[in-house]
XYZ file of C-alpha atoms in Angstrom:
672
model
C 4.234 1.593 8.460
C 0.539 2.236 8.162
C -0.130 5.884 7.395
C -3.461 7.557 7.713
C -4.527 9.955 6.384
C -2.516 12.545 4.453
C -3.181 16.010 3.260
C -4.470 15.777 -0.330
C -1.654 14.699 -2.605
C -2.484 17.141 -5.358
C -3.648 20.713 -4.823
C -4.657 22.098 -8.237
C -4.392 25.839 -7.622
C -5.219 26.581 -11.245
C -8.667 25.109 -10.639
C -9.576 28.082 -8.443
C -11.322 30.035 -11.155
C -13.280 26.966 -12.207
C -14.341 26.224 -8.632
C -15.594 29.763 -8.173
C -17.638 29.425 -11.334
C -19.107 26.152 -10.062
C -20.581 27.630 -6.905
C -23.914 28.266 -8.602
C -24.203 24.718 -9.965
C -25.693 21.635 -8.359
C -23.393 19.040 -6.815
C -23.965 16.693 -9.730
C -23.164 19.404 -12.263
C -20.063 20.395 -10.288
C -18.803 16.820 -10.288
C -19.235 16.461 -14.026
C -17.620 19.764 -14.953
C -14.599 19.462 -12.657
C -13.953 15.882 -13.770
C -14.119 16.990 -17.402
C -11.777 19.905 -16.720
C -9.139 17.797 -14.951
C -9.290 15.244 -17.749
C -8.849 18.002 -20.336
C -5.454 19.118 -18.943
C -3.943 15.812 -17.808
C -1.225 13.799 -19.536
C -2.372 12.721 -22.992
C -5.010 15.456 -23.413
C -5.153 17.538 -26.631
C -3.212 20.804 -26.607
C -1.650 23.534 -28.696
C 0.854 24.733 -26.091
C 2.191 23.752 -22.690
C 0.097 26.474 -21.024
C -2.936 24.250 -21.529
C -1.397 21.242 -19.754
C -1.184 20.238 -16.099
C 2.433 19.152 -16.620
C 3.361 22.303 -18.539
C 4.469 20.680 -21.803
C 2.755 19.886 -25.114
C 3.941 17.524 -27.847
C 2.566 19.439 -30.796
C 0.943 18.041 -33.901
C 3.995 18.953 -35.993
C 5.987 16.367 -34.033
C 3.602 13.560 -34.935
C 0.997 13.895 -32.175
C -2.435 14.512 -33.773
C -4.216 17.326 -31.945
C -1.282 17.751 -29.559
C -0.479 15.704 -26.462
C -0.086 17.074 -22.920
C 3.014 15.878 -21.110
C 5.665 16.735 -18.523
C 9.434 16.715 -18.956
C 12.344 15.834 -16.656
C 10.349 13.273 -14.721
C 13.129 10.768 -14.017
C 13.483 11.656 -10.336
C 10.066 12.956 -9.294
C 7.827 10.858 -11.546
C 4.676 12.160 -13.227
C 1.734 14.133 -11.893
C -1.370 12.098 -11.214
C -1.731 8.347 -11.274
C -2.375 7.494 -14.913
C 0.927 8.350 -16.619
C 4.448 6.984 -16.790
C 7.882 8.552 -17.279
C 9.575 7.125 -20.394
C 12.117 7.979 -23.082
C 10.938 7.654 -26.682
C 13.090 7.985 -29.825
C 11.300 11.169 -30.887
C 12.862 13.570 -33.363
C 14.382 16.508 -31.524
C 13.844 15.001 -28.079
C 17.552 14.187 -27.467
C 16.514 11.206 -25.409
C 14.724 13.375 -22.863
C 12.289 11.734 -20.474
C 8.623 12.695 -20.661
C 5.290 11.563 -19.234
C 2.902 9.521 -21.357
C -0.665 8.463 -20.638
C -1.185 4.895 -19.515
C -3.760 2.859 -21.416
C -7.100 2.047 -19.820
C -7.484 -1.230 -17.984
C -8.866 -2.849 -21.134
C -5.756 -1.702 -23.055
C -7.636 0.968 -24.967
C -6.950 4.682 -25.448
C -9.510 7.424 -24.962
C -8.240 9.152 -28.128
C -8.257 6.003 -30.270
C -10.487 7.749 -32.795
C -7.813 10.399 -33.302
C -5.120 7.943 -34.327
C -3.804 6.881 -30.909
C -3.216 3.275 -29.928
C -2.060 1.344 -26.872
C 1.532 0.196 -27.230
C 4.187 -1.249 -24.930
C 7.216 0.879 -24.105
C 9.640 -0.761 -21.679
C 6.842 -3.204 -20.809
C 4.542 -0.302 -19.901
C 1.271 0.138 -21.873
C 0.901 3.784 -22.940
C -1.206 5.657 -25.502
C 0.799 6.933 -28.471
C 0.123 7.922 -32.079
C -0.064 4.806 -34.229
C 2.949 5.992 -36.267
C 5.033 6.106 -33.094
C 3.904 2.757 -31.666
C 7.376 1.382 -31.016
C 6.468 -1.701 -28.968
C 4.104 -4.629 -29.060
C 0.469 -4.707 -28.011
C -0.532 -5.494 -24.424
C -1.973 -8.972 -23.984
C -0.614 -10.281 -27.299
C 1.965 -13.088 -27.626
C 5.246 -11.854 -26.161
C 3.682 -9.204 -23.919
C 4.716 -9.114 -20.245
C 2.325 -10.567 -17.671
C 2.036 -11.765 -14.107
C -1.059 -13.946 -14.640
C -3.438 -15.046 -17.395
C -5.610 -12.016 -16.648
C -2.968 -9.789 -18.272
C -3.185 -11.733 -21.547
C -5.895 -11.749 -24.197
C -8.589 -14.382 -23.912
C -7.242 -17.767 -24.931
C -3.635 -16.915 -24.090
C -1.598 -18.200 -21.154
C 0.945 -16.325 -19.062
C 4.216 -18.242 -18.977
C 5.376 -16.976 -15.591
C 8.520 -19.119 -15.698
C 9.995 -16.753 -18.299
C 11.565 -13.388 -17.492
C 8.843 -10.895 -16.612
C 6.184 -13.357 -17.759
C 5.188 -13.793 -21.403
C 1.768 -14.189 -22.992
C 1.560 -17.216 -25.302
C -1.134 -19.111 -27.204
C -0.622 -22.775 -26.351
C -1.517 -25.436 -28.889
C -0.946 -23.879 -32.336
C -0.425 -25.853 -35.541
C 3.059 -25.283 -37.047
C 1.755 -25.982 -40.560
C -0.828 -23.199 -40.239
C 1.271 -20.748 -38.222
C -0.107 -17.909 -36.075
C -1.831 -14.718 -37.114
C -0.418 -12.853 -34.108
C 3.009 -14.450 -33.664
C 5.271 -17.349 -34.543
C 4.192 -20.951 -33.944
C 7.223 -22.601 -32.385
C 8.232 -25.487 -30.145
C 8.375 -24.522 -26.485
C 10.320 -27.659 -25.534
C 12.439 -28.575 -28.582
C 14.463 -31.137 -26.629
C 11.381 -33.169 -25.653
C 10.348 -36.460 -27.207
C 8.097 -36.161 -30.255
C 4.970 -37.155 -28.345
C 5.648 -34.543 -25.665
C 6.357 -31.526 -27.880
C 4.292 -28.422 -27.056
C 3.684 -25.774 -29.726
C 2.772 -22.194 -28.873
C 2.339 -18.816 -30.536
C 5.174 -16.591 -29.307
C 6.335 -13.094 -30.280
C 7.692 -13.150 -33.830
C 10.847 -11.150 -34.600
C 13.540 -10.493 -37.171
C 16.234 -8.947 -34.957
C 17.072 -8.558 -31.272
C 15.702 -5.006 -31.234
C 12.228 -6.419 -31.913
C 12.230 -8.143 -28.515
C 11.690 -6.977 -24.946
C 14.502 -6.479 -22.488
C 15.705 -9.901 -21.378
C 14.835 -11.585 -24.703
C 16.802 -12.339 -27.883
C 15.558 -13.046 -31.414
C 16.459 -16.658 -32.197
C 15.090 -19.779 -33.888
C 15.095 -23.249 -32.374
C 16.358 -24.617 -35.700
C 16.172 -23.898 -39.429
C 12.689 -25.431 -39.682
C 11.086 -22.907 -37.332
C 10.668 -19.143 -37.517
C 12.545 -16.741 -35.265
C 10.863 -15.664 -32.053
C 11.756 -13.777 -28.873
C 13.481 -16.232 -26.542
C 14.463 -15.529 -22.972
C 18.122 -14.711 -22.395
C 19.856 -16.853 -19.857
C 20.547 -13.561 -18.108
C 19.722 -10.021 -19.280
C 22.948 -8.321 -20.290
C 23.738 -5.335 -18.098
C 21.356 -2.993 -16.279
C 18.130 -2.028 -17.957
C 18.855 1.676 -17.460
C 22.655 2.109 -17.152
C 22.351 5.719 -15.985
C 19.831 4.900 -13.266
C 20.231 4.417 -9.514
C 21.225 1.220 -7.757
C 18.804 -1.093 -5.969
C 17.556 0.515 -2.760
C 18.134 4.118 -3.847
C 15.320 6.751 -3.961
C 13.242 7.115 -7.127
C 10.071 8.609 -8.527
C 9.877 6.694 -11.810
C 11.012 3.347 -13.224
C 13.302 5.253 -15.577
C 15.408 6.447 -12.664
C 16.531 2.934 -11.673
C 19.192 0.697 -13.183
C 16.880 -2.267 -12.764
C 14.057 -0.404 -14.499
C 11.624 -0.659 -11.591
C 10.751 1.865 -8.888
C 8.642 0.790 -5.925
C 6.779 4.029 -5.423
C 5.545 5.045 -2.028
C 1.983 5.441 -3.319
C 1.942 1.843 -4.557
C 2.284 0.456 -1.067
C -1.331 0.539 -0.120
C -2.423 -3.064 0.492
C -0.966 -3.441 3.962
C 2.627 -3.371 2.858
C 5.349 -0.946 4.031
C 5.225 2.391 2.282
C 8.812 2.753 0.942
C 9.207 6.501 1.588
C 10.907 8.356 -1.235
C 10.607 5.382 -3.556
C 12.899 2.353 -3.742
C 14.785 1.219 -6.849
C 14.730 -2.501 -7.494
C 15.353 -5.130 -10.144
C 12.506 -7.561 -10.713
C 12.584 -11.231 -11.674
C 16.131 -11.844 -10.480
C 17.519 -15.367 -10.429
C 20.418 -14.651 -8.091
C 22.451 -11.741 -6.757
C 24.324 -11.374 -10.054
C 21.084 -10.266 -11.695
C 20.790 -7.346 -9.262
C 22.189 -3.848 -9.474
C 23.917 -3.458 -6.163
C 21.289 -5.462 -4.279
C 20.578 -9.027 -3.215
C 17.919 -11.287 -4.744
C 15.041 -12.131 -2.391
C 11.461 -13.302 -2.739
C 9.129 -10.404 -1.928
C 5.360 -10.886 -2.245
C 5.974 -14.169 -4.108
C 8.168 -12.414 -6.683
C 11.988 -12.506 -6.933
C 13.115 -8.936 -6.313
C 16.430 -7.212 -5.639
C 16.692 -5.322 -2.355
C 19.575 -3.380 -0.835
C 21.612 -5.682 1.386
C 22.717 -4.595 4.864
C 24.329 -5.691 8.094
C 22.972 -2.999 10.443
C 20.439 -0.161 10.338
C 23.249 2.301 9.626
C 23.699 0.683 6.196
C 20.208 1.850 5.163
C 18.665 5.166 4.107
C 16.719 7.374 6.479
C 13.304 5.851 7.100
C 14.600 2.312 6.480
C 15.959 -0.379 8.762
C 17.901 -3.594 8.313
C 15.469 -6.492 8.417
C 16.094 -10.235 8.287
C 13.748 -11.938 5.829
C 12.362 -15.450 5.705
C 15.443 -16.675 3.876
C 17.721 -15.498 6.683
C 19.242 -12.671 4.605
C 19.184 -9.052 5.730
C 17.983 -6.179 3.555
C 16.938 -2.539 3.873
C 13.197 -2.350 4.298
C 10.914 0.518 5.236
C 9.495 -1.441 8.137
C 10.917 -0.736 11.553
C 12.782 -3.521 13.273
C 11.390 -3.102 16.795
C 13.341 -3.584 19.996
C 12.844 -6.543 22.272
C 9.307 -6.757 23.635
C 9.166 -5.791 27.295
C 6.653 -8.127 28.958
C 6.384 -5.720 31.889
C 4.071 -3.690 29.690
C 1.471 -6.464 29.973
C 1.005 -7.090 33.701
C -2.539 -8.419 33.315
C -2.119 -10.495 30.162
C -1.709 -14.255 30.204
C 1.395 -14.688 28.060
C 2.011 -18.188 26.696
C 5.473 -18.978 25.313
C 7.026 -22.064 23.790
C 9.168 -23.488 21.015
C 6.272 -24.822 18.939
C 5.322 -23.031 15.715
C 1.809 -24.454 15.933
C 0.085 -24.125 19.278
C -3.392 -24.104 20.855
C -5.211 -20.837 21.576
C -8.030 -20.935 24.110
C -10.937 -18.496 23.682
C -13.603 -18.213 26.364
C -16.992 -19.767 25.645
C -19.629 -17.314 24.422
C -17.139 -14.849 22.913
C -18.227 -12.846 19.848
C -14.634 -12.277 18.766
C -11.075 -11.976 20.044
C -7.746 -10.260 19.539
C -4.813 -12.661 19.160
C -1.249 -11.345 19.332
C 1.651 -13.654 18.443
C 5.046 -12.038 19.121
C 8.740 -12.725 19.562
C 10.184 -11.345 22.807
C 13.633 -11.111 21.204
C 12.454 -8.928 18.325
C 12.829 -11.465 15.492
C 10.242 -11.537 12.722
C 7.027 -13.506 13.122
C 4.260 -14.133 10.614
C 0.896 -15.812 11.320
C 0.113 -18.387 8.632
C -2.925 -20.457 9.627
C -5.714 -20.515 12.197
C -7.675 -23.742 12.627
C -11.116 -23.157 14.128
C -12.773 -25.374 16.740
C -14.977 -26.877 13.998
C -11.866 -28.156 12.200
C -11.895 -25.660 9.314
C -8.622 -23.843 8.642
C -8.198 -20.176 7.785
C -5.226 -19.406 5.546
C -4.161 -16.011 6.925
C -2.192 -14.893 3.864
C -4.942 -15.797 1.411
C -8.339 -15.945 3.129
C -7.521 -13.137 5.586
C -4.996 -11.167 3.519
C -6.791 -7.870 4.154
C -5.755 -8.166 7.793
C -2.369 -9.886 7.503
C -0.610 -6.539 7.571
C 1.184 -6.260 10.893
C 4.225 -8.464 10.106
C 5.185 -5.826 7.509
C 4.603 -2.992 9.993
C 5.813 -4.334 13.320
C 8.026 -7.310 12.360
C 8.075 -9.067 15.754
C 4.461 -8.309 16.764
C 1.450 -9.510 14.793
C -1.834 -8.502 16.488
C -4.899 -9.848 14.645
C -8.593 -9.196 15.201
C -11.163 -11.938 14.595
C -13.485 -11.037 12.970
C -12.197 -7.957 11.105
C -15.067 -7.988 8.610
C -18.838 -8.225 8.639
C -18.804 -10.530 5.621
C -21.140 -13.407 6.451
C -18.530 -15.997 5.499
C -16.312 -14.841 8.385
C -18.319 -12.577 10.697
C -19.736 -15.248 12.996
C -17.049 -17.921 12.777
C -14.824 -16.761 15.649
C -16.544 -17.701 18.893
C -15.257 -19.524 21.944
C -13.289 -22.758 21.822
C -9.835 -24.154 21.139
C -8.028 -22.837 18.055
C -4.675 -23.841 16.548
C -2.425 -20.978 15.418
C 0.445 -21.668 13.017
C 3.255 -19.099 12.681
C 6.482 -18.789 10.719
C 9.564 -17.556 12.600
C 13.266 -18.194 12.999
C 13.042 -17.579 16.750
C 13.655 -20.475 19.115
C 10.751 -19.285 21.257
C 7.564 -17.417 20.351
C 4.822 -16.069 22.586
C 1.213 -15.054 22.273
C -1.715 -13.728 24.216
C -5.426 -13.651 23.490
C -8.165 -11.317 24.735
C -11.719 -12.506 24.179
C -14.608 -10.110 23.570
C -17.586 -11.510 25.513
C -20.159 -9.324 23.749
C -20.329 -6.377 21.367
C -18.474 -3.489 23.020
C -19.908 -0.127 23.961
C -17.196 2.025 25.616
C -13.836 3.131 24.206
C -11.350 4.733 26.577
C -8.476 6.972 25.477
C -5.367 7.989 27.367
C -3.734 11.115 25.943
C -0.011 11.769 26.123
C 0.758 15.473 25.523
C 4.114 15.730 23.755
C 5.088 19.363 23.254
C 1.718 20.594 22.026
C 1.969 24.397 22.369
C -0.083 25.747 25.282
C -1.311 22.321 26.384
C -0.405 20.226 29.421
C -1.940 17.343 31.347
C -3.292 19.854 33.862
C -4.881 22.202 31.306
C -6.067 19.588 28.769
C -9.418 18.768 30.473
C -10.510 22.414 30.213
C -8.845 23.299 26.917
C -11.629 24.352 24.565
C -9.825 23.423 21.356
C -8.817 19.919 22.434
C -12.240 19.209 23.906
C -13.916 20.293 20.670
C -11.685 17.893 18.740
C -12.501 15.046 21.135
C -16.202 15.891 20.878
C -16.023 15.575 17.080
C -14.473 12.137 17.415
C -17.084 11.166 19.995
C -19.868 12.171 17.596
C -18.448 9.930 14.878
C -18.162 6.947 17.209
C -21.547 7.573 18.775
C -23.061 6.899 15.342
C -21.552 3.415 15.666
C -23.001 2.898 19.173
C -19.626 3.451 20.817
C -19.169 5.904 23.679
C -15.784 7.652 23.866
C -14.301 8.400 27.289
C -11.018 10.013 28.323
C -9.309 7.818 30.901
C -6.417 10.152 31.678
C -4.021 12.828 30.457
C -0.274 12.333 30.829
C 2.979 14.052 29.900
C 6.512 12.962 29.153
C 9.640 14.372 30.755
C 11.034 17.626 29.389
C 13.909 15.710 27.808
C 11.630 13.248 26.004
C 9.253 16.010 24.973
C 12.142 17.877 23.371
C 13.069 14.718 21.454
C 9.606 13.745 20.217
C 7.424 16.862 19.922
C 8.452 17.018 16.251
C 8.621 13.546 14.694
C 11.356 13.611 12.045
C 11.698 9.904 11.202
C 9.177 7.098 11.073
C 11.249 5.105 13.549
C 10.748 7.903 16.065
C 6.993 7.381 15.980
C 7.364 3.734 17.028
C 9.901 4.658 19.667
C 7.441 7.221 21.010
C 4.491 4.846 21.492
C 6.876 2.402 23.207
C 7.199 5.022 25.974
C 3.642 4.272 27.091
C 3.226 2.761 30.537
C 0.737 0.223 31.857
C -1.976 2.268 33.633
C -2.866 -0.454 36.134
C -2.597 -4.078 37.129
C -5.959 -5.427 35.923
C -6.925 -6.301 32.370
C -9.756 -3.769 32.369
C -7.422 -0.968 33.462
C -5.023 -1.790 30.638
C -7.624 -1.875 27.859
C -7.169 1.756 26.850
C -5.853 3.327 23.634
C -2.688 5.424 24.018
C -2.921 8.585 21.913
C 0.274 10.616 21.545
C -0.473 14.200 20.550
C 2.616 15.843 19.075
C 3.288 19.302 17.688
C 3.747 18.063 14.106
C 5.494 15.683 11.708
C 8.550 16.769 9.729
C 9.431 13.507 7.964
C 11.386 14.443 4.861
C 10.271 11.448 2.815
C 6.596 11.742 3.841
C 5.432 15.335 3.332
C 1.919 16.089 4.543
C 1.818 13.206 7.013
C -0.913 13.726 9.607
C -0.844 10.551 11.662
C 0.523 7.056 12.181
C -1.225 4.086 13.759
C 1.317 1.652 15.222
C -0.434 -1.418 13.912
C -3.646 -2.424 12.210
C -4.908 -3.421 14.678
C -2.684 -2.340 17.555
C -1.697 -4.579 20.445
C -4.631 -4.218 22.863
C -3.704 -4.442 26.513
C 0.044 -4.333 25.808
C 1.946 -1.186 26.744
C 5.608 -0.148 26.378
C 5.842 -1.788 22.928
C 6.164 -0.386 19.367
C 2.509 -1.350 18.828
C 1.168 0.398 21.900
C -0.530 3.471 20.507
C -0.893 6.014 17.756
C 0.640 9.381 16.945
C -0.757 12.356 15.102
C -0.172 16.030 14.590
C -2.047 18.825 16.365
C -0.732 21.486 13.982
C -4.299 22.587 13.183
C -5.580 22.615 16.763
C -7.222 25.948 17.485
C -7.727 26.648 13.791
C -9.686 23.605 12.628
C -10.638 21.575 15.686
C -13.279 19.580 13.839
C -10.735 18.285 11.327
C -8.338 17.352 14.139
C -11.195 15.399 15.725
C -11.970 13.642 12.459
C -8.311 12.658 12.073
C -8.302 11.328 15.621
C -11.353 9.194 14.823
C -9.620 7.926 11.677
C -6.369 7.004 13.439
C -8.160 5.220 16.267
C -10.184 3.366 13.631
C -6.939 1.955 12.230
C -5.722 1.012 15.673
C -8.965 -0.876 16.312
C -8.711 -2.797 13.028
C -10.281 -0.745 10.210
C -8.602 -0.278 6.851
C -9.184 2.628 4.493
C -12.481 2.341 2.653
C -10.385 2.525 -0.515
C -6.620 2.288 -0.510
C -4.491 4.918 -2.260
C -4.834 4.843 -6.066
C -7.917 2.633 -5.755
C -5.838 -0.547 -5.757
C -7.847 -2.245 -2.992
C -10.941 -1.834 -0.827
C -11.624 -2.730 2.768
C -13.297 -6.098 3.511
C -16.449 -4.499 4.949
C -19.485 -5.117 2.771
C -21.409 -1.859 3.245
C -18.654 0.723 2.735
C -18.508 2.406 -0.686
C -15.285 2.428 -2.699
C -13.617 4.529 -5.387
C -11.417 3.687 -8.367
C -9.556 6.994 -8.128
C -9.440 8.203 -4.507
C -6.956 10.943 -5.466
C -9.973 12.785 -6.912
C -11.154 13.254 -3.344
C -14.631 14.682 -3.013
C -15.854 12.971 -6.159
C -15.658 9.517 -4.532
C -18.705 7.857 -2.967
C -16.635 7.114 0.147
C -15.074 10.589 0.414
C -17.175 11.519 3.448
C -16.514 8.271 5.316
C -14.213 8.752 8.284
C -11.860 6.039 6.971
C -11.284 7.617 3.518
C -7.510 7.594 2.766
C -7.128 11.367 2.309
C -8.010 14.111 4.762
C -10.559 16.390 3.092
C -11.826 18.325 6.097
C -14.310 18.027 8.950
C -17.210 16.623 6.893
C -15.726 13.117 6.776
C -17.976 11.739 9.491
C -19.970 9.015 7.771
C -19.853 5.523 9.247
C -21.470 2.215 8.360
C -23.020 -0.641 10.310
C -20.240 -2.912 9.069
C -17.565 -0.644 10.507
C -19.437 -0.603 13.814
C -19.621 -4.411 13.754
C -15.834 -4.713 13.486
C -14.948 -2.028 16.031
C -17.277 -3.465 18.658
C -15.548 -6.868 18.345
C -12.237 -5.370 19.459
C -11.654 -5.893 23.221
C -10.513 -2.262 23.478
C -14.200 -1.355 23.109
C -15.462 -2.549 26.468
C -18.934 -4.167 26.820
């Protein structure tokens, strides 16, 4: 699913005294002092006792940590506070194999406390800062280090991605001269003499010197020992961990040694509520720990196998992947698409996986929605423009190729979804060719052209158990109208006028079922209850907004809203992509914030991503929005006041940009 936004993930109550003291300082001085304070108590900071640390524990100098080292214990299930530490077990004297949090190295594999005797070292393939005397693993980027591409290796080294977990190597060494940082060995000892390739690999003396999945061997007596890939890693990486598909908060909690954390799923992928144990780099099912081996995001990964939704955890459903195998995924497998929800759309269906798409002459953009009526997965792959150039959706348009992971059988796409000059004006009228991947015998699509930049956005509100609010009282309800007015102000800055088309209610029975959303599937079921408001295309181009009492999703605490698609399926009603849902828990107490959240959710539904994704892993494709490396720091980000910031920080998040306006006004839901 695509979540947006959440209540701040970390609420540092012990910063209260500092914040009070900062009231007399300038904004710039406040930023500097708070950032310095947070840094001074985080994992890896100096300390004399646990009272000085955010995680409540201090590795003292007497245990080999110069100046002390802030940490957190018992992190196997919940993970570590913040985003720059990892839960690991080190062979420390007196630790009894207990798990603790350790600071990750900087992106350049350096440590902030390098001058105090700390160095970046690999522990279970994770680069963390430790005292030099305790550096138990190799160095990141050196021969033998794990990698996924050459970028992860030092300059001049190559990532051998064909080996387990990837391995950095220096290709082309001279065996007579050896290697300063490894062992110069033959990569292909069985090759003919003229074809032999030498490379610097990780030198070793015993198996314990090598990473998991590697053994210390020599090709023959004439060559030194080096870490060679096992044919198959022996046994689970963490025998006491959980099986593939089980909840987790840290890699240490999984048998396969890898936890897909919910916060990592921020580039258009499903969110994996509660975490999801997996085993990476599998060759077949035997390499998994209770799962099945599939290719996920171009990487072999073990997922929990299933036959039906009942085989999966709460918040997960049984999905059939490209290889025809079913696994538990956090995306919702939607029901069959009811075409009656699109009375004014021109639906085109056929058996072809590549088909023409006609866009009216003079259009400035269009929304194209491929879908499978039977509910099977569909994934747009290519779009050939009228000029003959081809857009690779997964590569050239990856920032918008998100809906197959959210909706499975529906894949709405907005063209253009960016103001970048290389794409912004390349989607006018003409005949396009769309290529999709699907196992369905028949696929369908519809297209809605945008003749000119839009000006009016219409909303239809469904009231679902909001205390004291009904369709009859909503137009005069002061609190709701204040919230709508806040949203209207935000959109007015982008030259978009917000109108309310209608207020509606569900039956008492449905209201009782959906006023509190307790599973993510329920949210998609709720928007599928929308009904077509008319018979003409113009009547159906409205955004369905489901106002509920609140969310109570166990695996997603603090959830404020869900947009059923990015973008949603314009003009199509009664489908899992036919609206958005968000909580009104603060209505009457903080109407401005409710209005800001409404603006944010509708922004997703119209095709906007977060300015910066969670943990700073990606930015939106719009050229004039600021970004932030560490969005969890909230107000200290340049994009914190933009209405599409990933975390809800209050009613002041009203900034917009011309680029965001450009994209929104290309969506047919914003009428000219």
